Amino acid sequence: MKKVRFGIIGLGNQGSHYSCDLFAKGAIENGTISALCDINPSKIKWMKEKLGDGNIAYFENYTEMLDSGLVDAVLIETPHYLHPEMAIACLKRGIHVVCEKPAGVYTKQVKEMNRAAEESSALFGRMVNQRTDCLYRKMREIIAEGGIGKIQRVSWIITNWFRTKRYYDSGSWRATWDGEGGGVLINQCPHQLDLVQWVTGLKPCAVRGFCGYGKWHDIEVEDDVTAYFEYENGATGTFVTTTGETPGSNRFEVSGTLGKLLCENDKLMLYKNSVDSLKFSESTDKAFGTPECVITEVETDGKNPKHAGIINNFANAILGLEELFVDGREGIYGVELMNGIELSGWKGGERISLPVDENEYLACLCEKRKTSRRRNVSDDTVLDTKGSFGKK
Amino acid sequence: MKKVRFGIIGLGNQGSHYSCDLFAKGAIENGTISALCDINPSKIKWMKEKLGDGNIAYFENYTEMLDSGLVDAVLIETPHYLHPEMAIACLKRGIHVVCEKPAGVYTKQVKEMNRAAEESSALFGRMVNQRTDCLYRKMREIIAEGGIGKIQRVSWIITNWFRTKRYYDSGSWRATWDGEGGGVLINQCPHQLDLVQWVTGLKPCAVRGFCGYGKWHDIEVEDDVTAYFEYENGATGTFVTTTGETPGSNRFEVSGTLGKLLCENDKLMLYKNSVDSLKFSESTDKAFGTPECVITEVETDGKNPKHAGIINNFANAILGLEELFVDGREGIYGVELMNGIELSGWKGGERISLPVDENEYLACLCEKRKTSRRRNVSDDTVLDTKGSFGKK
């Protein structure tokens, strides 16, 4: 069968990982790398040394790569601000595209990308590799089936994103309003901000963010966040994250009237009530009673194909072999939530209704960018991302 | 040796438990019950049937009991609003007194009680029975010794306080602004609001409270709370509680630069870093590295004498055999924190600096009391409190 010819824009940590560790090692069954692109000649030189230039064309300009006729599909692995404009350039040319997380920095930009996707014949995917995790897929399934009843509380403590000074010094754009558009929320947490909505099937209707800016590192953006969520059904939530603590926690709990799900330490536990707890409360003659509850470790299919899973599915979807697992347009939900928390943080913890006012957000962000300072470090670094993708 | 003669004011759930299950069964080595008091004759009748009236005098008026010369010490087990005035009445007479949690409903009242304690020759204790728990004592010890370094985050999810309609219907004063002065914060959580400060050695300097009033029950006070804490050292905290969820969680985590302590499922785990994480961040050449961390289950002395422990210590302190374990004046800290969260909740989540403005709090509370509605239920009920004191 014909293989999908992929081009990658951006040969930093992720782009080089996909090229050298996934494609070059045969992890993408129906896809091959036909072109690589980076504005930095030293990265192209380095990649040529690793992968050769027999079957791969190299570009410093991404539109030249798109117009070369050499790529059927593109993976965008550039700094966040560039994601939408590059995805739009692909979609307008009918080139299939997978956008790295986050979908963008602000919703106004992401909406334009989504409109381009709607008008395009090409497929639009997203690198939400943690959606492939069997534990999160199973949580979503149980909740969607009503397995824990009406959701009452969502709690995610995701504080195992420790990052060192060396990490922040690996790129001048890192951890700056102008280069990244945010800190731990936009760089480390897009997965959780996506999953917390995808798994529960609920989107917060209002949010508060309490953010520490450069609290644990010499950076201008947030590296410590506590967020509070309100949901339309009356549920509430907390979301706590930082890059300044270790050993952190990764504890995702969703409670409902029929029990709760707890995902921690690479296990999913189901606490299942015999009856709905609020109905029990109304009818029992016991003041301190609770419904009977059975606790089990949930079995899953054990699969977690991660980045390779997303790329394989995308290639297969292009070839008509599978349904697309992730509609790229859903990327806006994580950006909405991130923007809401960030805007609240800038406004001292004010309650922000979602969706955020896209113009207000963009105006505030532009203000931040005006005085933003790029880090005085080399941009030639490529980090080994092994062990950086989060643990449960 | 002479035994301390105790009187108990209030023969509800707690008062009857101490009388019948602790004193009558010999759990208080150097103390005996000499008098019992309740304004409700049916409770006195019931207690007489259980304990007889040979060695115990019964009173409907507590000042008569205090003036009878029959009691050396008193346990106050009445509704919250009455705690300070009754404690003051004891202290002014030189009668030793243990005040049930909470110390009071509002800080202005508690400060008066503390002043009376300072001017009295009598001992002033508090029923903070969870401070006797080996796990919490050990946590406090490790933190005080600097075992987890500088504290960065405090997180307590204490949602296992499920209460049924029957519980709220067991007293007309329950879960009303006028009768109790609050909900889950003042009735169920005084232990945690005390421990979260006693264990960490830190008091929040500001707080936000997001409260649901009668969210899961037909009550006027809060039964669902998410609070956010700020500390002067830069640490932050979350405190989440409810009486509307089951099975709830009880997870108390304190993170610092040298590791973290996690108390859950009746176990205390210590995560100990080889070096301070912030110093590691500054000096390492690893972008994604973390200090080495050793995880151990902490050994404790295994003791948790609870209510009997508090009463035994109090009797022994009166007799000069032991130091008083808990200075009753420390009760104000839990009330400060409770008032701060409650006031923030009333003001829609506004940031409240601690200590709260005592006059503002009292004025707001009085407003609530004006329209408060007592529950239309009998006050003769005494509940079996077995299993009601919280699980870890």
Coordinates of C-alpha atoms in Angstrom, one line a residue, chain A:
Chain A
M1 CA 0.0 0.0 0.0
K2 CA 1.0 3.5 -0.7
K3 CA 2.4 5.3 2.4
V4 CA 1.5 8.8 3.4
R5 CA 4.4 11.2 2.9
F6 CA 4.9 13.3 6.0
G7 CA 6.7 16.6 6.3
I8 CA 7.6 18.0 9.7
I9 CA 7.9 21.7 10.4
G10 CA 10.1 22.4 13.4
L11 CA 13.1 20.2 14.4
G12 CA 13.2 20.9 18.1
N13 CA 12.5 18.4 20.8
Q14 CA 9.3 17.0 19.4
G15 CA 10.1 17.2 15.7
S16 CA 13.4 15.5 16.0
H17 CA 11.9 12.9 18.3
Y18 CA 9.2 11.9 15.8
S19 CA 11.7 11.9 12.9
C20 CA 14.4 9.9 14.6
D21 CA 12.6 7.8 17.1
L22 CA 9.3 7.1 15.4
F23 CA 9.5 7.4 11.6
A24 CA 13.1 6.3 11.3
K25 CA 12.6 3.3 13.5
G26 CA 9.5 2.1 11.6
A27 CA 6.9 3.0 14.2
I28 CA 4.6 4.6 11.7
E29 CA 3.3 1.7 9.6
N30 CA 1.7 3.6 6.8
G31 CA 3.7 6.8 6.9
T32 CA 7.1 8.0 5.9
I33 CA 9.1 11.2 6.2
S34 CA 9.6 12.9 2.9
A35 CA 10.5 16.4 4.0
L36 CA 11.9 18.2 7.1
C37 CA 11.8 22.0 7.7
D38 CA 13.4 24.3 10.2
I39 CA 14.4 28.0 10.0
N40 CA 17.6 27.2 11.9
P41 CA 20.3 25.8 9.5
S42 CA 22.2 24.1 12.3
K43 CA 19.2 21.9 13.1
I44 CA 18.9 20.9 9.4
K45 CA 22.5 20.1 9.3
W46 CA 22.2 18.0 12.5
M47 CA 19.2 16.2 11.1
K48 CA 20.9 15.5 7.8
E49 CA 23.8 13.9 9.7
K50 CA 21.3 11.6 11.5
L51 CA 18.9 10.7 8.8
G52 CA 20.8 11.5 5.5
D53 CA 19.3 13.3 2.6
G54 CA 18.7 10.4 0.2
N55 CA 14.9 10.2 0.7
I56 CA 14.3 13.3 2.6
A57 CA 14.1 16.9 1.3
Y58 CA 15.1 19.7 3.6
F59 CA 13.6 23.2 3.8
E60 CA 14.3 26.4 5.7
N61 CA 11.0 27.9 4.5
Y62 CA 7.8 25.9 5.3
T63 CA 5.7 27.3 2.5
E64 CA 8.3 26.0 0.0
M65 CA 7.9 22.6 1.6
L66 CA 4.1 22.8 1.4
D67 CA 4.3 23.9 -2.3
S68 CA 7.0 21.3 -3.2
G69 CA 4.5 18.5 -3.9
L70 CA 6.6 16.3 -1.7
V71 CA 4.2 16.1 1.3
D72 CA 0.7 14.6 1.7
A73 CA 0.6 15.5 5.4
V74 CA 2.4 17.7 7.9
L75 CA 3.2 17.6 11.6
I76 CA 3.6 21.1 13.0
E77 CA 6.2 21.1 15.8
T78 CA 7.0 24.8 16.1
P79 CA 6.5 27.3 18.9
H80 CA 2.9 27.7 20.0
Y81 CA 2.1 31.1 18.3
L82 CA 2.8 29.6 14.9
H83 CA 0.5 26.6 15.1
P84 CA -2.6 28.1 13.7
E85 CA -1.1 30.1 10.8
M86 CA 0.9 27.0 9.7
A87 CA -2.1 24.7 10.1
I88 CA -4.2 27.2 8.0
A89 CA -1.5 27.2 5.3
C90 CA -1.7 23.4 5.1
L91 CA -5.5 23.2 5.2
K92 CA -5.8 25.9 2.5
R93 CA -3.6 23.8 0.2
G94 CA -5.5 20.6 1.0
I95 CA -2.6 19.2 2.9
H96 CA -3.5 17.0 5.9
V97 CA -2.2 18.4 9.1
V98 CA -1.6 17.4 12.7
C99 CA -1.1 20.3 15.1
E100 CA 1.1 19.8 18.1
K101 CA -0.4 20.9 21.4
P102 CA -1.6 23.5 22.2
A103 CA -3.9 24.3 19.3
G104 CA -2.9 27.9 19.7
V105 CA -2.2 30.6 22.2
Y106 CA -5.5 32.4 22.1
T107 CA -9.0 31.4 21.0
K108 CA -9.4 34.0 18.3
Q109 CA -6.5 32.5 16.4
V110 CA -7.8 28.9 17.0
K111 CA -11.2 29.8 15.7
E112 CA -9.7 31.0 12.4
M113 CA -7.8 27.6 12.2
N114 CA -11.1 25.7 12.8
R115 CA -12.8 27.7 10.1
A116 CA -10.0 26.8 7.7
A117 CA -10.5 23.1 8.7
E118 CA -14.2 23.3 8.0
E119 CA -13.5 24.7 4.5
S120 CA -10.8 22.2 3.7
S121 CA -10.9 18.8 2.1
A122 CA -7.9 17.8 4.2
L123 CA -7.9 16.0 7.5
F124 CA -7.1 18.0 10.6
G125 CA -5.7 16.2 13.6
R126 CA -4.2 17.0 17.0
M127 CA -1.3 15.6 19.0
V128 CA -3.3 14.8 22.1
N129 CA -1.3 11.7 22.7
Q130 CA -2.5 11.3 26.3
R131 CA -6.0 10.6 24.9
T132 CA -4.6 7.3 23.7
D133 CA -4.0 6.2 27.3
C134 CA -6.1 3.2 28.2
L135 CA -6.8 4.6 31.7
Y136 CA -8.2 7.9 30.4
R137 CA -10.1 6.2 27.6
K138 CA -11.7 3.9 30.2
M139 CA -12.5 6.7 32.6
R140 CA -14.3 8.5 29.8
E141 CA -16.2 5.4 28.9
I142 CA -17.4 4.7 32.5
I143 CA -18.5 8.3 33.0
A144 CA -20.3 8.4 29.6
E145 CA -22.2 5.3 30.6
G146 CA -23.3 6.9 33.8
G147 CA -21.1 4.6 35.9
I148 CA -20.5 7.2 38.6
G149 CA -23.9 9.0 38.2
K150 CA -24.2 12.7 38.2
I151 CA -20.8 14.3 38.5
Q152 CA -20.3 16.4 41.6
R153 CA -16.6 17.1 41.7
V154 CA -13.5 17.0 39.5
S155 CA -10.1 17.2 41.0
W156 CA -6.7 17.1 39.2
I157 CA -3.5 17.6 41.1
I158 CA -0.9 17.5 38.4
T159 CA 2.3 18.8 40.0
N160 CA 4.8 16.4 38.5
W161 CA 5.9 18.7 35.8
F162 CA 9.2 19.7 37.5
R163 CA 11.4 21.7 35.2
T164 CA 14.9 23.0 35.9
K165 CA 16.7 26.2 35.1
R166 CA 18.5 24.3 32.3
Y167 CA 15.1 23.5 30.8
Y168 CA 14.1 27.1 30.6
D169 CA 17.5 28.1 29.3
S170 CA 17.1 25.7 26.3
G171 CA 15.4 28.3 24.1
S172 CA 15.1 32.1 24.0
W173 CA 11.3 31.8 23.4
R174 CA 10.7 29.5 26.4
A175 CA 8.6 30.7 29.3
T176 CA 8.0 34.2 27.8
W177 CA 4.7 35.9 26.9
D178 CA 6.1 36.8 23.5
G179 CA 7.7 33.4 22.7
E180 CA 5.2 31.0 24.3
G181 CA 2.3 33.0 25.4
G182 CA 2.2 31.4 28.9
G183 CA 4.0 29.0 31.2
V184 CA 3.0 25.7 32.8
L185 CA -0.6 26.0 31.5
I186 CA 0.3 26.3 27.8
N187 CA 3.4 24.2 27.7
Q188 CA 3.0 21.3 30.2
C189 CA -0.7 21.2 30.8
P190 CA -2.5 21.2 27.4
H191 CA -2.9 17.4 27.8
Q192 CA -4.7 17.7 31.2
L193 CA -6.7 20.7 30.1
D194 CA -7.9 18.6 27.2
L195 CA -8.4 15.4 29.2
V196 CA -10.2 17.1 32.1
Q197 CA -13.0 18.0 29.6
W198 CA -12.8 15.0 27.3
V199 CA -12.8 12.4 30.1
T200 CA -15.6 14.0 32.1
G201 CA -17.7 15.1 29.1
L202 CA -18.1 18.4 30.9
K203 CA -16.8 21.9 30.1
P204 CA -16.5 24.4 33.0
C205 CA -18.8 27.4 32.6
A206 CA -16.6 29.6 34.8
V207 CA -13.1 29.6 36.2
R208 CA -10.8 31.3 38.6
G209 CA -7.0 31.1 38.3
F210 CA -4.5 31.9 41.1
C211 CA -1.2 32.0 39.4
G212 CA 2.4 32.5 40.6
Y213 CA 4.6 34.1 37.9
G214 CA 8.2 33.1 38.1
K215 CA 7.6 31.8 41.5
W216 CA 10.1 29.0 41.4
H217 CA 12.2 30.0 38.4
D218 CA 13.5 33.2 36.9
I219 CA 10.8 33.4 34.2
E220 CA 8.0 35.9 33.5
V221 CA 5.2 33.5 33.0
E222 CA 3.2 31.3 35.4
D223 CA 5.0 28.3 37.0
D224 CA 2.4 27.7 39.8
V225 CA -1.4 27.5 39.3
T226 CA -4.4 26.7 41.4
A227 CA -7.6 26.9 39.4
Y228 CA -11.2 26.6 40.5
F229 CA -13.9 25.4 38.1
E230 CA -17.7 25.8 38.1
Y231 CA -19.9 23.6 35.9
E232 CA -23.4 24.2 34.8
N233 CA -24.7 21.0 36.4
G234 CA -23.6 22.4 39.9
A235 CA -20.3 20.4 40.0
T236 CA -17.1 22.1 41.0
G237 CA -13.5 21.4 40.3
T238 CA -9.9 22.1 41.2
F239 CA -6.9 22.0 39.0
V240 CA -3.5 22.4 40.6
T241 CA -0.2 22.4 38.7
T242 CA 3.4 23.6 38.9
T243 CA 6.8 23.1 37.4
G244 CA 8.4 24.0 40.8
E245 CA 7.7 20.9 42.9
T246 CA 9.2 17.4 43.0
P247 CA 8.2 14.7 43.6
G248 CA 4.9 16.0 42.4
S249 CA 1.6 14.2 42.2
N250 CA -0.7 13.2 39.4
R251 CA -4.0 12.4 40.9
F252 CA -7.2 12.7 38.8
E253 CA -10.4 12.1 40.7
V254 CA -14.0 12.5 39.5
S255 CA -16.8 12.0 42.0
G256 CA -20.4 11.5 41.3
T257 CA -23.6 10.4 43.0
L258 CA -22.9 6.7 42.1
G259 CA -19.3 6.7 43.2
K260 CA -16.0 7.9 42.1
L261 CA -13.1 7.2 39.7
L262 CA -9.5 7.8 40.9
C263 CA -6.6 7.6 38.5
E264 CA -3.3 7.7 40.2
N265 CA 0.0 5.7 40.2
D266 CA -0.9 4.2 36.8
K267 CA -4.0 2.6 38.2
L268 CA -7.7 3.4 37.8
M269 CA -9.9 2.6 40.8
L270 CA -13.7 2.6 40.7
Y271 CA -15.7 3.2 43.8
K272 CA -19.2 2.1 43.0
N273 CA -22.2 2.8 45.2
S274 CA -25.1 0.4 45.4
V275 CA -27.5 3.3 45.1
D276 CA -27.4 7.0 44.2
S277 CA -26.0 8.7 47.2
L278 CA -28.4 11.7 47.1
K279 CA -31.4 9.3 46.9
F280 CA -30.0 7.3 49.8
S281 CA -29.6 10.5 51.8
E282 CA -33.3 11.3 51.3
S283 CA -34.6 7.9 52.2
T284 CA -32.4 6.4 54.9
D285 CA -33.1 6.4 58.6
K286 CA -29.4 6.4 59.3
A287 CA -27.8 9.8 60.2
F288 CA -24.2 8.6 59.6
G289 CA -24.9 5.9 57.0
T290 CA -23.6 5.7 53.5
P291 CA -24.6 3.5 50.5
E292 CA -22.7 0.2 50.2
C293 CA -19.7 0.8 48.1
V294 CA -17.6 -1.7 46.1
I295 CA -14.0 -0.8 45.2
T296 CA -12.3 -2.4 42.2
E297 CA -9.3 -1.7 40.1
V298 CA -10.7 -1.2 36.6
E299 CA -9.4 -3.4 33.8
T300 CA -8.5 -1.8 30.6
D301 CA -7.2 -2.9 27.2
G302 CA -3.8 -2.0 28.4
K303 CA -2.9 0.0 25.3
N304 CA -1.3 3.4 25.3
P305 CA 0.2 4.0 21.8
K306 CA 0.9 7.7 22.5
H307 CA 2.5 9.9 19.8
A308 CA 3.0 6.9 17.5
G309 CA -0.7 6.0 18.0
I310 CA -1.8 9.5 17.0
I311 CA 0.4 9.6 13.9
N312 CA -0.5 6.0 12.9
N313 CA -4.2 6.7 13.2
F314 CA -3.8 9.9 11.2
A315 CA -2.0 8.2 8.4
N316 CA -4.6 5.4 8.4
A317 CA -7.4 7.9 8.4
I318 CA -5.9 9.6 5.4
L319 CA -5.8 6.2 3.7
G320 CA -9.4 5.5 4.6
L321 CA -8.4 2.6 6.9
E322 CA -9.6 4.0 10.2
E323 CA -11.7 6.8 11.6
L324 CA -9.9 9.9 12.7
F325 CA -9.4 9.5 16.5
V326 CA -9.2 13.2 17.3
D327 CA -10.9 16.0 15.5
G328 CA -8.4 18.8 15.5
R329 CA -11.1 21.4 16.0
E330 CA -11.6 20.1 19.6
G331 CA -8.3 21.7 20.4
I332 CA -10.1 24.9 21.1
Y333 CA -11.6 23.6 24.4
G334 CA -8.2 23.3 26.1
V335 CA -7.2 26.8 24.8
E336 CA -10.5 28.2 26.1
L337 CA -9.8 26.8 29.6
M338 CA -6.2 27.8 29.5
N339 CA -7.2 31.4 28.5
G340 CA -9.8 31.5 31.2
I341 CA -7.4 30.5 33.9
E342 CA -4.7 32.9 32.6
L343 CA -7.1 35.8 32.3
S344 CA -8.4 35.3 35.8
G345 CA -4.8 35.1 37.1
W346 CA -3.9 38.4 35.4
K347 CA -7.0 39.9 37.0
G348 CA -6.1 38.8 40.5
G349 CA -8.4 35.7 40.6
E350 CA -11.5 37.3 39.2
R351 CA -14.3 34.9 38.1
I352 CA -14.2 34.5 34.4
S353 CA -17.2 33.1 32.5
L354 CA -16.4 30.7 29.7
P355 CA -16.0 31.0 26.8
V356 CA -13.6 33.9 27.3
D357 CA -14.1 37.2 25.5
E358 CA -11.6 36.5 22.7
N359 CA -10.9 40.2 22.1
E360 CA -10.3 41.0 25.7
Y361 CA -7.9 38.0 26.0
L362 CA -6.0 39.0 22.9
A363 CA -5.7 42.6 24.1
C364 CA -4.4 41.6 27.5
L365 CA -1.9 39.1 25.9
C366 CA -0.6 41.8 23.6
E367 CA 0.0 44.1 26.6
K368 CA 2.1 41.3 28.2
R369 CA 4.0 40.8 24.9
K370 CA 5.0 44.4 24.7
T371 CA 7.2 44.2 27.8
S372 CA 8.1 40.5 27.4
R373 CA 11.8 39.7 27.3
R374 CA 13.3 36.9 25.3
R375 CA 15.8 34.8 27.2
N376 CA 19.4 35.5 26.4
V377 CA 20.3 31.9 25.5
S378 CA 21.1 29.9 22.3
D379 CA 18.2 28.4 20.3
D380 CA 20.4 25.6 18.9
T381 CA 19.6 23.2 21.8
V382 CA 17.6 20.1 21.3
L383 CA 16.6 18.3 24.5
D384 CA 16.2 14.6 25.0
T385 CA 12.5 14.5 25.8
K386 CA 12.7 11.0 27.2
G387 CA 10.8 11.0 30.5
S388 CA 9.3 14.4 29.9
F389 CA 5.8 13.4 28.8
G390 CA 4.3 13.0 32.3
K391 CA 3.7 10.1 34.5
K392 CA 0.5 8.9 36.1

